[in-house]
mmCIF file of C-alpha atoms (C1' of nucleotides) in Angstrom:
data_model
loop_
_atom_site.group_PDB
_atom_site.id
_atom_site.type_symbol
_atom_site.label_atom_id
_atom_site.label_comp_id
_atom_site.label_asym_id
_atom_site.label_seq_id
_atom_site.Cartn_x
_atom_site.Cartn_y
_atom_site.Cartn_z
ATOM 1 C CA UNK A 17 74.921 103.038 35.133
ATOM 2 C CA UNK A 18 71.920 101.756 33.996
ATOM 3 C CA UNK A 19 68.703 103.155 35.446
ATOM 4 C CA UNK A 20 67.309 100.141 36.772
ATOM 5 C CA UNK A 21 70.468 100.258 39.310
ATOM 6 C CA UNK A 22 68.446 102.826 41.329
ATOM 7 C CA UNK A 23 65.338 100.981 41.735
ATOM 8 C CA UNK A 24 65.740 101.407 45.495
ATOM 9 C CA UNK A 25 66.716 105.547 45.275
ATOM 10 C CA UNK A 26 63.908 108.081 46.808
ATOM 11 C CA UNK A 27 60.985 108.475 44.659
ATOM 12 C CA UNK A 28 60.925 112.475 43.638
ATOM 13 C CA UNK A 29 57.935 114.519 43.776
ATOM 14 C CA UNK A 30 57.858 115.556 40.556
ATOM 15 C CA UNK A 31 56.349 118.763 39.294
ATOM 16 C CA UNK A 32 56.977 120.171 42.768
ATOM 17 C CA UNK A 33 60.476 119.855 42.774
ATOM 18 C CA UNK A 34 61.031 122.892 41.694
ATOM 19 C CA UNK A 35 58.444 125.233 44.313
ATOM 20 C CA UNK A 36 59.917 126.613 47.284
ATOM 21 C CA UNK A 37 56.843 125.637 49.245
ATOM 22 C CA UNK A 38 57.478 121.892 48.819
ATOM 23 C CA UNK A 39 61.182 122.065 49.634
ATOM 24 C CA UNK A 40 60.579 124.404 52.742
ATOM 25 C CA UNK A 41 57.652 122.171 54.163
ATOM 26 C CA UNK A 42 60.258 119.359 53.847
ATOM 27 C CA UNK A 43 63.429 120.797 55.217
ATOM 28 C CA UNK A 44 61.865 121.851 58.474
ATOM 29 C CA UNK A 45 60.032 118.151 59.003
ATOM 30 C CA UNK A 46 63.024 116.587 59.094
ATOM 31 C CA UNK A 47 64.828 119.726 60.461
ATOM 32 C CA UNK A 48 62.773 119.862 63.415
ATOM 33 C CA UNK A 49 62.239 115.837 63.836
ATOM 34 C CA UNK A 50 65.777 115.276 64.200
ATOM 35 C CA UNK A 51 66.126 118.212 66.379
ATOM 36 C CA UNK A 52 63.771 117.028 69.213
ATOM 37 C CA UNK A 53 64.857 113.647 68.497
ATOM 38 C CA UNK A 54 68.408 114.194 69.597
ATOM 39 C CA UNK A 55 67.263 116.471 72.535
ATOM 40 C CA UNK A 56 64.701 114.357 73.844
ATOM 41 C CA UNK A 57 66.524 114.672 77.157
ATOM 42 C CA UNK A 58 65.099 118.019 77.540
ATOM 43 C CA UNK A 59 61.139 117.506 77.586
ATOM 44 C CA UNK A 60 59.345 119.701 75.602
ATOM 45 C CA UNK A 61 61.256 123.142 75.829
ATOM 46 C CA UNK A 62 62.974 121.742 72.202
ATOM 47 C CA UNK A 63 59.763 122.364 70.829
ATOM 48 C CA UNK A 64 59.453 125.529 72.502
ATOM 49 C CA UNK A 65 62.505 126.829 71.739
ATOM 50 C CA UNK A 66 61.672 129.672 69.746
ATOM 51 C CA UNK A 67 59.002 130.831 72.230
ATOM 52 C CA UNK A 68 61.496 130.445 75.119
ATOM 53 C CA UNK A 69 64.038 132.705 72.943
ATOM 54 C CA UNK A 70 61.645 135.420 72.192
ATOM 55 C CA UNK A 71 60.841 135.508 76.136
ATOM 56 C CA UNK A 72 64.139 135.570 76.919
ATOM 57 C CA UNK A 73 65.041 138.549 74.675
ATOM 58 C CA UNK A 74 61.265 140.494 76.129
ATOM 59 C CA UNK A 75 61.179 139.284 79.648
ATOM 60 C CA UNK A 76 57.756 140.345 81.374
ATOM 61 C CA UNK A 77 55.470 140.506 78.370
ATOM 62 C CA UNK A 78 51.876 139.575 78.216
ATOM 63 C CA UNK A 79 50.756 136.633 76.753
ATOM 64 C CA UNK A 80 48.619 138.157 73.914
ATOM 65 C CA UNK A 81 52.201 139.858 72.437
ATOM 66 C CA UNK A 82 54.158 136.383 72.760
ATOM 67 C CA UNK A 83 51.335 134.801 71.068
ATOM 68 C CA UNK A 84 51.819 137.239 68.581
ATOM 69 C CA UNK A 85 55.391 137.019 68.078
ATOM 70 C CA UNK A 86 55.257 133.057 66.999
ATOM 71 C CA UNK A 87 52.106 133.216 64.990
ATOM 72 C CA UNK A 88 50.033 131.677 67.305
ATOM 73 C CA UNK A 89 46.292 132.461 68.497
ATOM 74 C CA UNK A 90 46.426 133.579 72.120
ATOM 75 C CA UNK A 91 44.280 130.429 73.396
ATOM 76 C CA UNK A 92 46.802 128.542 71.847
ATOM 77 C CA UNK A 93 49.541 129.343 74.002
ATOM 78 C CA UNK A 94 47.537 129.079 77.409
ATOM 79 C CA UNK A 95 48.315 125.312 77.563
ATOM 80 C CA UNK A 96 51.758 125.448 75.948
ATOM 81 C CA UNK A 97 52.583 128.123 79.254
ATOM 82 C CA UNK A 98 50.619 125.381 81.349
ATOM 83 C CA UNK A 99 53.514 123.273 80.172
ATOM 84 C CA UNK A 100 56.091 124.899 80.569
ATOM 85 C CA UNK A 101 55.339 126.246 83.813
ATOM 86 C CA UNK A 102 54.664 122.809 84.978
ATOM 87 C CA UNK A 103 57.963 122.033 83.697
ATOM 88 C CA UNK A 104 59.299 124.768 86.245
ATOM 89 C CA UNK A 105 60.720 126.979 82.942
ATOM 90 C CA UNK A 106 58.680 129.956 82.719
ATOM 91 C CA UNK A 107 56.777 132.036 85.311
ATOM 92 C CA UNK A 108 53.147 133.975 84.616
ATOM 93 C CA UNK A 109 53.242 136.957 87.016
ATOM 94 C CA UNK A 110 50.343 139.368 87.309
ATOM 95 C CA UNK A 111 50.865 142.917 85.861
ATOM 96 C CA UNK A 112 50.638 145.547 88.052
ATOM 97 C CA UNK A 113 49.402 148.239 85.734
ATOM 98 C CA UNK A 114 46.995 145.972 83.906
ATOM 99 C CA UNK A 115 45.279 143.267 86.505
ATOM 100 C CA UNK A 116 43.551 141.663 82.863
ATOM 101 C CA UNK A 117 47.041 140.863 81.805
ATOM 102 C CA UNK A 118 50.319 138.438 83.165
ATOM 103 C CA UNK A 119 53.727 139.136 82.371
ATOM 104 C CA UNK A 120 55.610 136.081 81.513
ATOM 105 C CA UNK A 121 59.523 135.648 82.305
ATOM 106 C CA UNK A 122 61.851 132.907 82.393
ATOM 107 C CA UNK A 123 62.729 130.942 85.577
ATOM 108 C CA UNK A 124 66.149 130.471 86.666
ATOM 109 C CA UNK A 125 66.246 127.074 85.261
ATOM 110 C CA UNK A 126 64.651 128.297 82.391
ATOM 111 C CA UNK A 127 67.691 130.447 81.632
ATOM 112 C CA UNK A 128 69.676 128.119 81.883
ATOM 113 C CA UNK A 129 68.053 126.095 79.914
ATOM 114 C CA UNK A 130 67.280 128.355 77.258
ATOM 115 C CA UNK A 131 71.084 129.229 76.924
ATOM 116 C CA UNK A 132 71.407 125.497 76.702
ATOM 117 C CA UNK A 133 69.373 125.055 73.764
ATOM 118 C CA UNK A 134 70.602 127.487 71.867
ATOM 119 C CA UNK A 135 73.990 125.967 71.757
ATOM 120 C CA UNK A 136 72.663 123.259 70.760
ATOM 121 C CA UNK A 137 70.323 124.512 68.303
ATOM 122 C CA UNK A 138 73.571 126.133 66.847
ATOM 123 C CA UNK A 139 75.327 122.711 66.488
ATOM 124 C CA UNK A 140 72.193 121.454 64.810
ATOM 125 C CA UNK A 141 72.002 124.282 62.331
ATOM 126 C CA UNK A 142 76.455 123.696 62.095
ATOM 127 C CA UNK A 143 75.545 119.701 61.062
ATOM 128 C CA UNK A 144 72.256 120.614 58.782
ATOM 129 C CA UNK A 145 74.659 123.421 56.909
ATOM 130 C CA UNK A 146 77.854 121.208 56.365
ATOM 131 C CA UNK A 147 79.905 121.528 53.114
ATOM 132 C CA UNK A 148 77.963 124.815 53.329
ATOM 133 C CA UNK A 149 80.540 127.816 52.915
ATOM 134 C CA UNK A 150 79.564 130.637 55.559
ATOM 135 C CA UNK A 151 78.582 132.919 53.010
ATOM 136 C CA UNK A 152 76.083 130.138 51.914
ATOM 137 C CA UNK A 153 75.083 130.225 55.321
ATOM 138 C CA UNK A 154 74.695 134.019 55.671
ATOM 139 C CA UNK A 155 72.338 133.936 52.228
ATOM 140 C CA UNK A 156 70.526 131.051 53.671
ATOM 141 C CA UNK A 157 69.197 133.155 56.784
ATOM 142 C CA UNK A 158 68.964 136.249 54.580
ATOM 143 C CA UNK A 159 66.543 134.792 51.586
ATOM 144 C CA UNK A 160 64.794 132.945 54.511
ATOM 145 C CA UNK A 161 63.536 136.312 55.949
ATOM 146 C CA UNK A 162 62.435 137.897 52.421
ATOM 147 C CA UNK A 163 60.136 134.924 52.451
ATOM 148 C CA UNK A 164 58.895 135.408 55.844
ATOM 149 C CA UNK A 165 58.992 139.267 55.496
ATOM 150 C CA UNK A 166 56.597 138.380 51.840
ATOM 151 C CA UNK A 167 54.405 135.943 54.017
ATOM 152 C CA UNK A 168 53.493 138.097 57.551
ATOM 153 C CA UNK B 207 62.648 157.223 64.681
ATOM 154 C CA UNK B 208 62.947 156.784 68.477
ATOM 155 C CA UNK B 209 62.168 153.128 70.047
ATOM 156 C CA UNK B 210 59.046 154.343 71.258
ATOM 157 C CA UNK B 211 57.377 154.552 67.736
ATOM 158 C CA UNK B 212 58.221 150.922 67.515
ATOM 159 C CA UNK B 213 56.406 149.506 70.537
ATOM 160 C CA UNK B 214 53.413 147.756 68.432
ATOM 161 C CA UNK B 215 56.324 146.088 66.393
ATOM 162 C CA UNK B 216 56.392 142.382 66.483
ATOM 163 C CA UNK B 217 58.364 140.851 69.048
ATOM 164 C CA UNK B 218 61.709 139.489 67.771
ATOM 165 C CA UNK B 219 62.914 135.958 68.834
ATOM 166 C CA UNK B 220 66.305 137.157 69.961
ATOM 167 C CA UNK B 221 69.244 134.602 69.710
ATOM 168 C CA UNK B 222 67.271 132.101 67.915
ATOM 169 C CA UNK B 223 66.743 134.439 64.876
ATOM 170 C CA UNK B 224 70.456 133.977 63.175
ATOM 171 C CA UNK B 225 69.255 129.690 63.608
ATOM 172 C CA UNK B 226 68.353 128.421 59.917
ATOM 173 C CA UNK B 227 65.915 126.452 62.241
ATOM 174 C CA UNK B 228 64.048 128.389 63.652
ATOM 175 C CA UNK B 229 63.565 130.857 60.041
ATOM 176 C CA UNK B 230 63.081 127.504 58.292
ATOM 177 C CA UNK B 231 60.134 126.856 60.899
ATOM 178 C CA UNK B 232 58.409 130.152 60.536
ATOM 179 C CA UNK B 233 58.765 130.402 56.909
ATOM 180 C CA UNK B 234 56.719 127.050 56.861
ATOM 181 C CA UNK B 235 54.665 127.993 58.667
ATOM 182 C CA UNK B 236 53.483 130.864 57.101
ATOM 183 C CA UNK B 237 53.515 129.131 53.903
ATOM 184 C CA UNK B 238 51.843 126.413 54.594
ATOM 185 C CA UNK B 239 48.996 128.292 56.257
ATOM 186 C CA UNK B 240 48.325 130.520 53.724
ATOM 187 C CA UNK B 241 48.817 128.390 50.871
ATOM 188 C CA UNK B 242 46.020 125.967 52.911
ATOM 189 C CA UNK B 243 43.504 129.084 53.342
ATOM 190 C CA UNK B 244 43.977 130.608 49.767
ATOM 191 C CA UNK B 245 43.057 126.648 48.159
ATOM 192 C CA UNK B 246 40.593 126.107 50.636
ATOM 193 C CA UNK B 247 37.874 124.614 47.840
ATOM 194 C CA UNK B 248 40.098 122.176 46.885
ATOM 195 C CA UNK B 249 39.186 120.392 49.933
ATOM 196 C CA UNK B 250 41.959 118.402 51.499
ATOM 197 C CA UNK B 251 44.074 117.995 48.573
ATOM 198 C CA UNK B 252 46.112 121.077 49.051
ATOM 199 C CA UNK B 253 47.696 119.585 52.049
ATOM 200 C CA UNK B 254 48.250 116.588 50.256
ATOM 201 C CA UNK B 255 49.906 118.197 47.020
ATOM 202 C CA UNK B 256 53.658 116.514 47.986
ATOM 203 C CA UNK B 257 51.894 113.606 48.007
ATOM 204 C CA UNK B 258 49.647 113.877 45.129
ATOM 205 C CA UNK B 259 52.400 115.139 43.164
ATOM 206 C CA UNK B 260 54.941 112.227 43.561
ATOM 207 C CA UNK B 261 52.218 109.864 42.472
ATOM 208 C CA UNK B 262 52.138 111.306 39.423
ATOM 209 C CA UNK B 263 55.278 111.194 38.796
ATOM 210 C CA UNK B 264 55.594 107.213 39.690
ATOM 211 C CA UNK B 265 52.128 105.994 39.139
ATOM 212 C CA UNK B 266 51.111 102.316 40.494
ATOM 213 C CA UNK B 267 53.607 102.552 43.135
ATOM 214 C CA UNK B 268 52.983 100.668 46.439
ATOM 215 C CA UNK B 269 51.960 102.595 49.776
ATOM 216 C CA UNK B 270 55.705 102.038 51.387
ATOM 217 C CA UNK B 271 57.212 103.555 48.913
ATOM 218 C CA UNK B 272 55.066 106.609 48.599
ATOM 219 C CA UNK B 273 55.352 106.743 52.241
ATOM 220 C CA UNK B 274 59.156 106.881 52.466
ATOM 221 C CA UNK B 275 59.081 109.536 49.660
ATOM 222 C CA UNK B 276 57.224 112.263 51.917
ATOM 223 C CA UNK B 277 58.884 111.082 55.416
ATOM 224 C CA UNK B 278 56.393 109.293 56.709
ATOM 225 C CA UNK B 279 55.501 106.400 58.406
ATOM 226 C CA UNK B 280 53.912 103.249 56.304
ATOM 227 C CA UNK B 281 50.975 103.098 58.814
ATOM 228 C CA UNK B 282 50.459 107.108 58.800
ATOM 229 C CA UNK B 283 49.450 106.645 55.120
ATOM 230 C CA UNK B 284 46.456 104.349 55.309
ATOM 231 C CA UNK B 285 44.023 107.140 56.610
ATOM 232 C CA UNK B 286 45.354 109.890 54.269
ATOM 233 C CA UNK B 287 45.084 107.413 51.036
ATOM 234 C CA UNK B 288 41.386 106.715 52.583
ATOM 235 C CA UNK B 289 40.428 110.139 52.375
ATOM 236 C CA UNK B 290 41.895 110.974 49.147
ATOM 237 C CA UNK B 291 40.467 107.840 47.864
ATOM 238 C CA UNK B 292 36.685 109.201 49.402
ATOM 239 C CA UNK B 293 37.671 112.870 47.712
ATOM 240 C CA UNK B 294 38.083 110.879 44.626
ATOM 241 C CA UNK B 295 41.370 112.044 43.839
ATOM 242 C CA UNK B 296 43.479 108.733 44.171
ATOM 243 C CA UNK B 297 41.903 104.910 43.983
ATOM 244 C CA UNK B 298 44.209 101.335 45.365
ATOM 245 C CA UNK B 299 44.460 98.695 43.097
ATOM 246 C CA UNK B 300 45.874 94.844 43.872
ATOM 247 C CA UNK B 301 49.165 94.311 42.241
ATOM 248 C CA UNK B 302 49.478 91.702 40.084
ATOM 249 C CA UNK B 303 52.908 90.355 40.922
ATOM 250 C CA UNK B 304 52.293 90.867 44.604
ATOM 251 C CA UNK B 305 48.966 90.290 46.559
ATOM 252 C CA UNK B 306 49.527 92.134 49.808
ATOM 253 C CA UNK B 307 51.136 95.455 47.920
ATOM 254 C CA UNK B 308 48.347 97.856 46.450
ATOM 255 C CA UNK B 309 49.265 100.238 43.510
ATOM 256 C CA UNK B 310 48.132 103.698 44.138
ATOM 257 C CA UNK B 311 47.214 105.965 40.800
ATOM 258 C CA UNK B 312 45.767 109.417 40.786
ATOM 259 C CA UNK B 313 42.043 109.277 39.317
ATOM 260 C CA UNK B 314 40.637 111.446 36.052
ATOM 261 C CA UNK B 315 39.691 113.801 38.707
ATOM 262 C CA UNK B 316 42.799 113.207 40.680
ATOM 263 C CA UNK B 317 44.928 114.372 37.649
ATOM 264 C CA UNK B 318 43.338 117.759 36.748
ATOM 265 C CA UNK B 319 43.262 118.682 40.648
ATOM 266 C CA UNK B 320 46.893 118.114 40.701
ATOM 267 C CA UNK B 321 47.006 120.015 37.775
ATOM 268 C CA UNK B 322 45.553 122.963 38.563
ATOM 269 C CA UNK B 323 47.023 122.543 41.877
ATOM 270 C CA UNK B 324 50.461 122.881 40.760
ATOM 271 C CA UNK B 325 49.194 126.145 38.747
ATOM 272 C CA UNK B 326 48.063 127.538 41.799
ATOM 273 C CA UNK B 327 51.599 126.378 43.725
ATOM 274 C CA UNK B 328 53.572 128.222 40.663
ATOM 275 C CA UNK B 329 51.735 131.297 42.078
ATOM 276 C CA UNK B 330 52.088 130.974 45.306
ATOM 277 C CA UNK B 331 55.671 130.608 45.167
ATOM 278 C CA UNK B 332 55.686 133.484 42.662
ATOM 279 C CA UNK B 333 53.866 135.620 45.722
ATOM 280 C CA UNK B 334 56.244 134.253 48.083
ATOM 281 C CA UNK B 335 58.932 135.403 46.393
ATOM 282 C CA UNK B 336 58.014 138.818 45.281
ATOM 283 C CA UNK B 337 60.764 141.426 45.371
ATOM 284 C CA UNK B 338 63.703 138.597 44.956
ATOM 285 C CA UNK B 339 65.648 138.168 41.332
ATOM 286 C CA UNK B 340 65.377 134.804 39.491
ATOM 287 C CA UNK B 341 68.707 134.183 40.320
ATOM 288 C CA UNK B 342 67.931 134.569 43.956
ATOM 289 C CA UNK B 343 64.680 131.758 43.915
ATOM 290 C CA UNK B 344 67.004 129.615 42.072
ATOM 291 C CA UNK B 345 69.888 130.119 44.761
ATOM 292 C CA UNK B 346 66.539 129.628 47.359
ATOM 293 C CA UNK B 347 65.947 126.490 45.983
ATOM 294 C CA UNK B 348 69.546 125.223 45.742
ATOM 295 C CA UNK B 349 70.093 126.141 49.080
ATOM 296 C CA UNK B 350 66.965 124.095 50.508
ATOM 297 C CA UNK B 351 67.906 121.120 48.733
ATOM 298 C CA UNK B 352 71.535 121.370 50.456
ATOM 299 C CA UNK B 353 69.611 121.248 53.916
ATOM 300 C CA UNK B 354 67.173 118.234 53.024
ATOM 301 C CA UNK B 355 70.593 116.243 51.654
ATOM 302 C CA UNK B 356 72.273 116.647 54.636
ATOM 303 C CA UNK B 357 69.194 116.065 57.513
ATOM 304 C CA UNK B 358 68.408 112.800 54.980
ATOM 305 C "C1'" DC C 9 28.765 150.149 76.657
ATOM 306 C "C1'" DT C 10 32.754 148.626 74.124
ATOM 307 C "C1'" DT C 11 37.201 146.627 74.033
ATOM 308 C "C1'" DA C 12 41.108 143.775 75.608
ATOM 309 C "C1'" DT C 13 43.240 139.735 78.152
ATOM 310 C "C1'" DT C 14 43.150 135.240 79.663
ATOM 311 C "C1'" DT C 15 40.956 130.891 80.167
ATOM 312 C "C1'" DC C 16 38.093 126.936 79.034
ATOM 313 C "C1'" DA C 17 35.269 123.448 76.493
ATOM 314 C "C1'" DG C 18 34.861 121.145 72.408
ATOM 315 C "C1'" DG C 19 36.305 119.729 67.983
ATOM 316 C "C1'" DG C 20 39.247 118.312 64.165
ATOM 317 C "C1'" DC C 21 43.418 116.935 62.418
ATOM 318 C "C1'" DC C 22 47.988 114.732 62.557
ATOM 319 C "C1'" DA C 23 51.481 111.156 63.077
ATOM 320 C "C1'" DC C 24 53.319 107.707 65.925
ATOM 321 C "C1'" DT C 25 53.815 102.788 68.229
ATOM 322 C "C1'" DG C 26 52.774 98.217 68.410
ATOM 323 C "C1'" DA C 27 49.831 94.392 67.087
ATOM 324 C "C1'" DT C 28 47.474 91.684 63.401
ATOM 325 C "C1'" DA C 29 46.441 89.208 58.971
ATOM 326 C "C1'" DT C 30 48.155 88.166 54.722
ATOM 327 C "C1'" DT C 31 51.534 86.957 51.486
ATOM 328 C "C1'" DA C 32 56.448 86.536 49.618
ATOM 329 C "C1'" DC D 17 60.607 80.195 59.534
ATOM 330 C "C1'" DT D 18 61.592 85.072 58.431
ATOM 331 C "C1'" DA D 19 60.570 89.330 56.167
ATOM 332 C "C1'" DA D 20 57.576 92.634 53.954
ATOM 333 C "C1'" DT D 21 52.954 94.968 53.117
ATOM 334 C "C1'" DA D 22 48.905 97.061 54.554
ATOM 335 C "C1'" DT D 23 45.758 97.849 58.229
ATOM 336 C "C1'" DC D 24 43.879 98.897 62.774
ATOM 337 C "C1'" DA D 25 43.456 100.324 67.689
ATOM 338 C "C1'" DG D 26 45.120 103.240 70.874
ATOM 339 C "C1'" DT D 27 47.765 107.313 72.364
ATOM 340 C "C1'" DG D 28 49.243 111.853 72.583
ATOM 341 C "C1'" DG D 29 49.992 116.233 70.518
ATOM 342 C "C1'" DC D 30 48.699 120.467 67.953
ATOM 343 C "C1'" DC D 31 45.938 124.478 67.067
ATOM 344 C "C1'" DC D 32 41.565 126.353 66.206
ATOM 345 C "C1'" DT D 33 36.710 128.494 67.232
ATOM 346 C "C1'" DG D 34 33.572 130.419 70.143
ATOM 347 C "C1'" DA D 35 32.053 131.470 74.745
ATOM 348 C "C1'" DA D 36 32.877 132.955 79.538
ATOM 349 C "C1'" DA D 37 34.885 135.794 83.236
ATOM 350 C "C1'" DT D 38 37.347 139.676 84.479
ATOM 351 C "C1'" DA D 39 39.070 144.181 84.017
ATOM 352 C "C1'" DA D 40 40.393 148.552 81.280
#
DNA sequence: CTTATTTCAGGGCCACTGATATTA
DNA sequence: CTAATATCAGTGGCCCTGAAATAA
């Protein structure tokens, strides 16, 4: 097999091969590309999906917190809970013990389609893991959070 | 420890945290932000480094291929080889077999910025990664290249 | 008076689609 | 004539900063 036969393989990157940064920034593009892709019937609550989750688990907390929970700036979510709202998934209503603040919670239909998407998202992760053995799977998640545990 | 000393804890993301997705997102995200603000006197480059990096690996190549290497789109490449090309880290020149394909090569200056780049990458990961065994960055590394074969 | 929450205006960056000119 | 390369115009999306209004 000479080399010439893979004239038309991937070009490598090189030197940054080998760094985690490289190889992380490039698993979740196409990780989250294909993901929306194949759930484009959905409108944008893919892309929201981790948001959605973390509301769904806290029902009824303000948006500063949420903002906070998915590394966002808190004038960064206003329009992304425009959104969503429009989209009849989430619901801002005003606290009662704090009239600065709105507590945030999940429409019917956005439980539903939360639970949804999380199926899903757990055949996506089943089809990006294949030949993977579970306990491959398991270390996966678990070296995953050192980095994000060394990062925050 | 009662709950109650907890309440300024993040919020967590509920189901979506055992979804390689979802960790794979954050962790990029992190990363990528705080590689970007540590480097920012490099200019633009940092961003870039993927890029950067596989052209020194496969100098002269054309703009497709480059492209295709860091999952992109042919046409999304023009303006980012434009402003490398104003940083003065990268320059076009005509093939000589083939007048509509440019070669791109890193300049003088384009080389030691990737350089040192790559230096500061080394140490970023190293950061990243505090607390984990060599063995473990190694089985990190494995297991993100697992991922990117199968979503390729 | 100081601090916290949300919102808004404005800006910059990113990547795509689809069309074009050029050349193979 | 068909296919490939680079480019461009136009679109839409993302997230930020800094300021404003309101309320604690």
């Amino acid at each position: 097999m000479l080399k010439e036969d893979k004239l038309d393989a991937y070009l490598d990157a090189g030197a940054v091969e080998e760094s985690i940064g490289y190889k992380l920034r490039l698993a979740q593009i196409l990780a989250f590309r294909g993901f929306e892709l194949e759930l484009s019937g959905y409108g944008r609550a893919p892309r929201y999906l981790g948001l959605l989750s973390v509301i769904r688990s806290h029902p009824g907390q303000p948006q500063s917190r949420l903002a906070e929970a998915i590394a966002l700036k808190r004038s960064s979510l206003v329009p992304i809970l425009d959104l969503l709202t429009k989209e009849g998934l989430v619901e801002r209503k005003p606290s009662e013990q704090d009239r600065r603040t709105n507590c945030i919670w999940l429409t019917r239909k956005g439980e539903q389609t939360v639970e949804k998407l999380i199926e899903e998202a757990e055949r996506y992760d089943a089809n990006m893991t294949r030949g993977m053995s579970d306990e491959e799977v398991k270390t996966t998640l678990k070296l995953l959070q050192k980095l994000i545990d060394n990062l925050s």
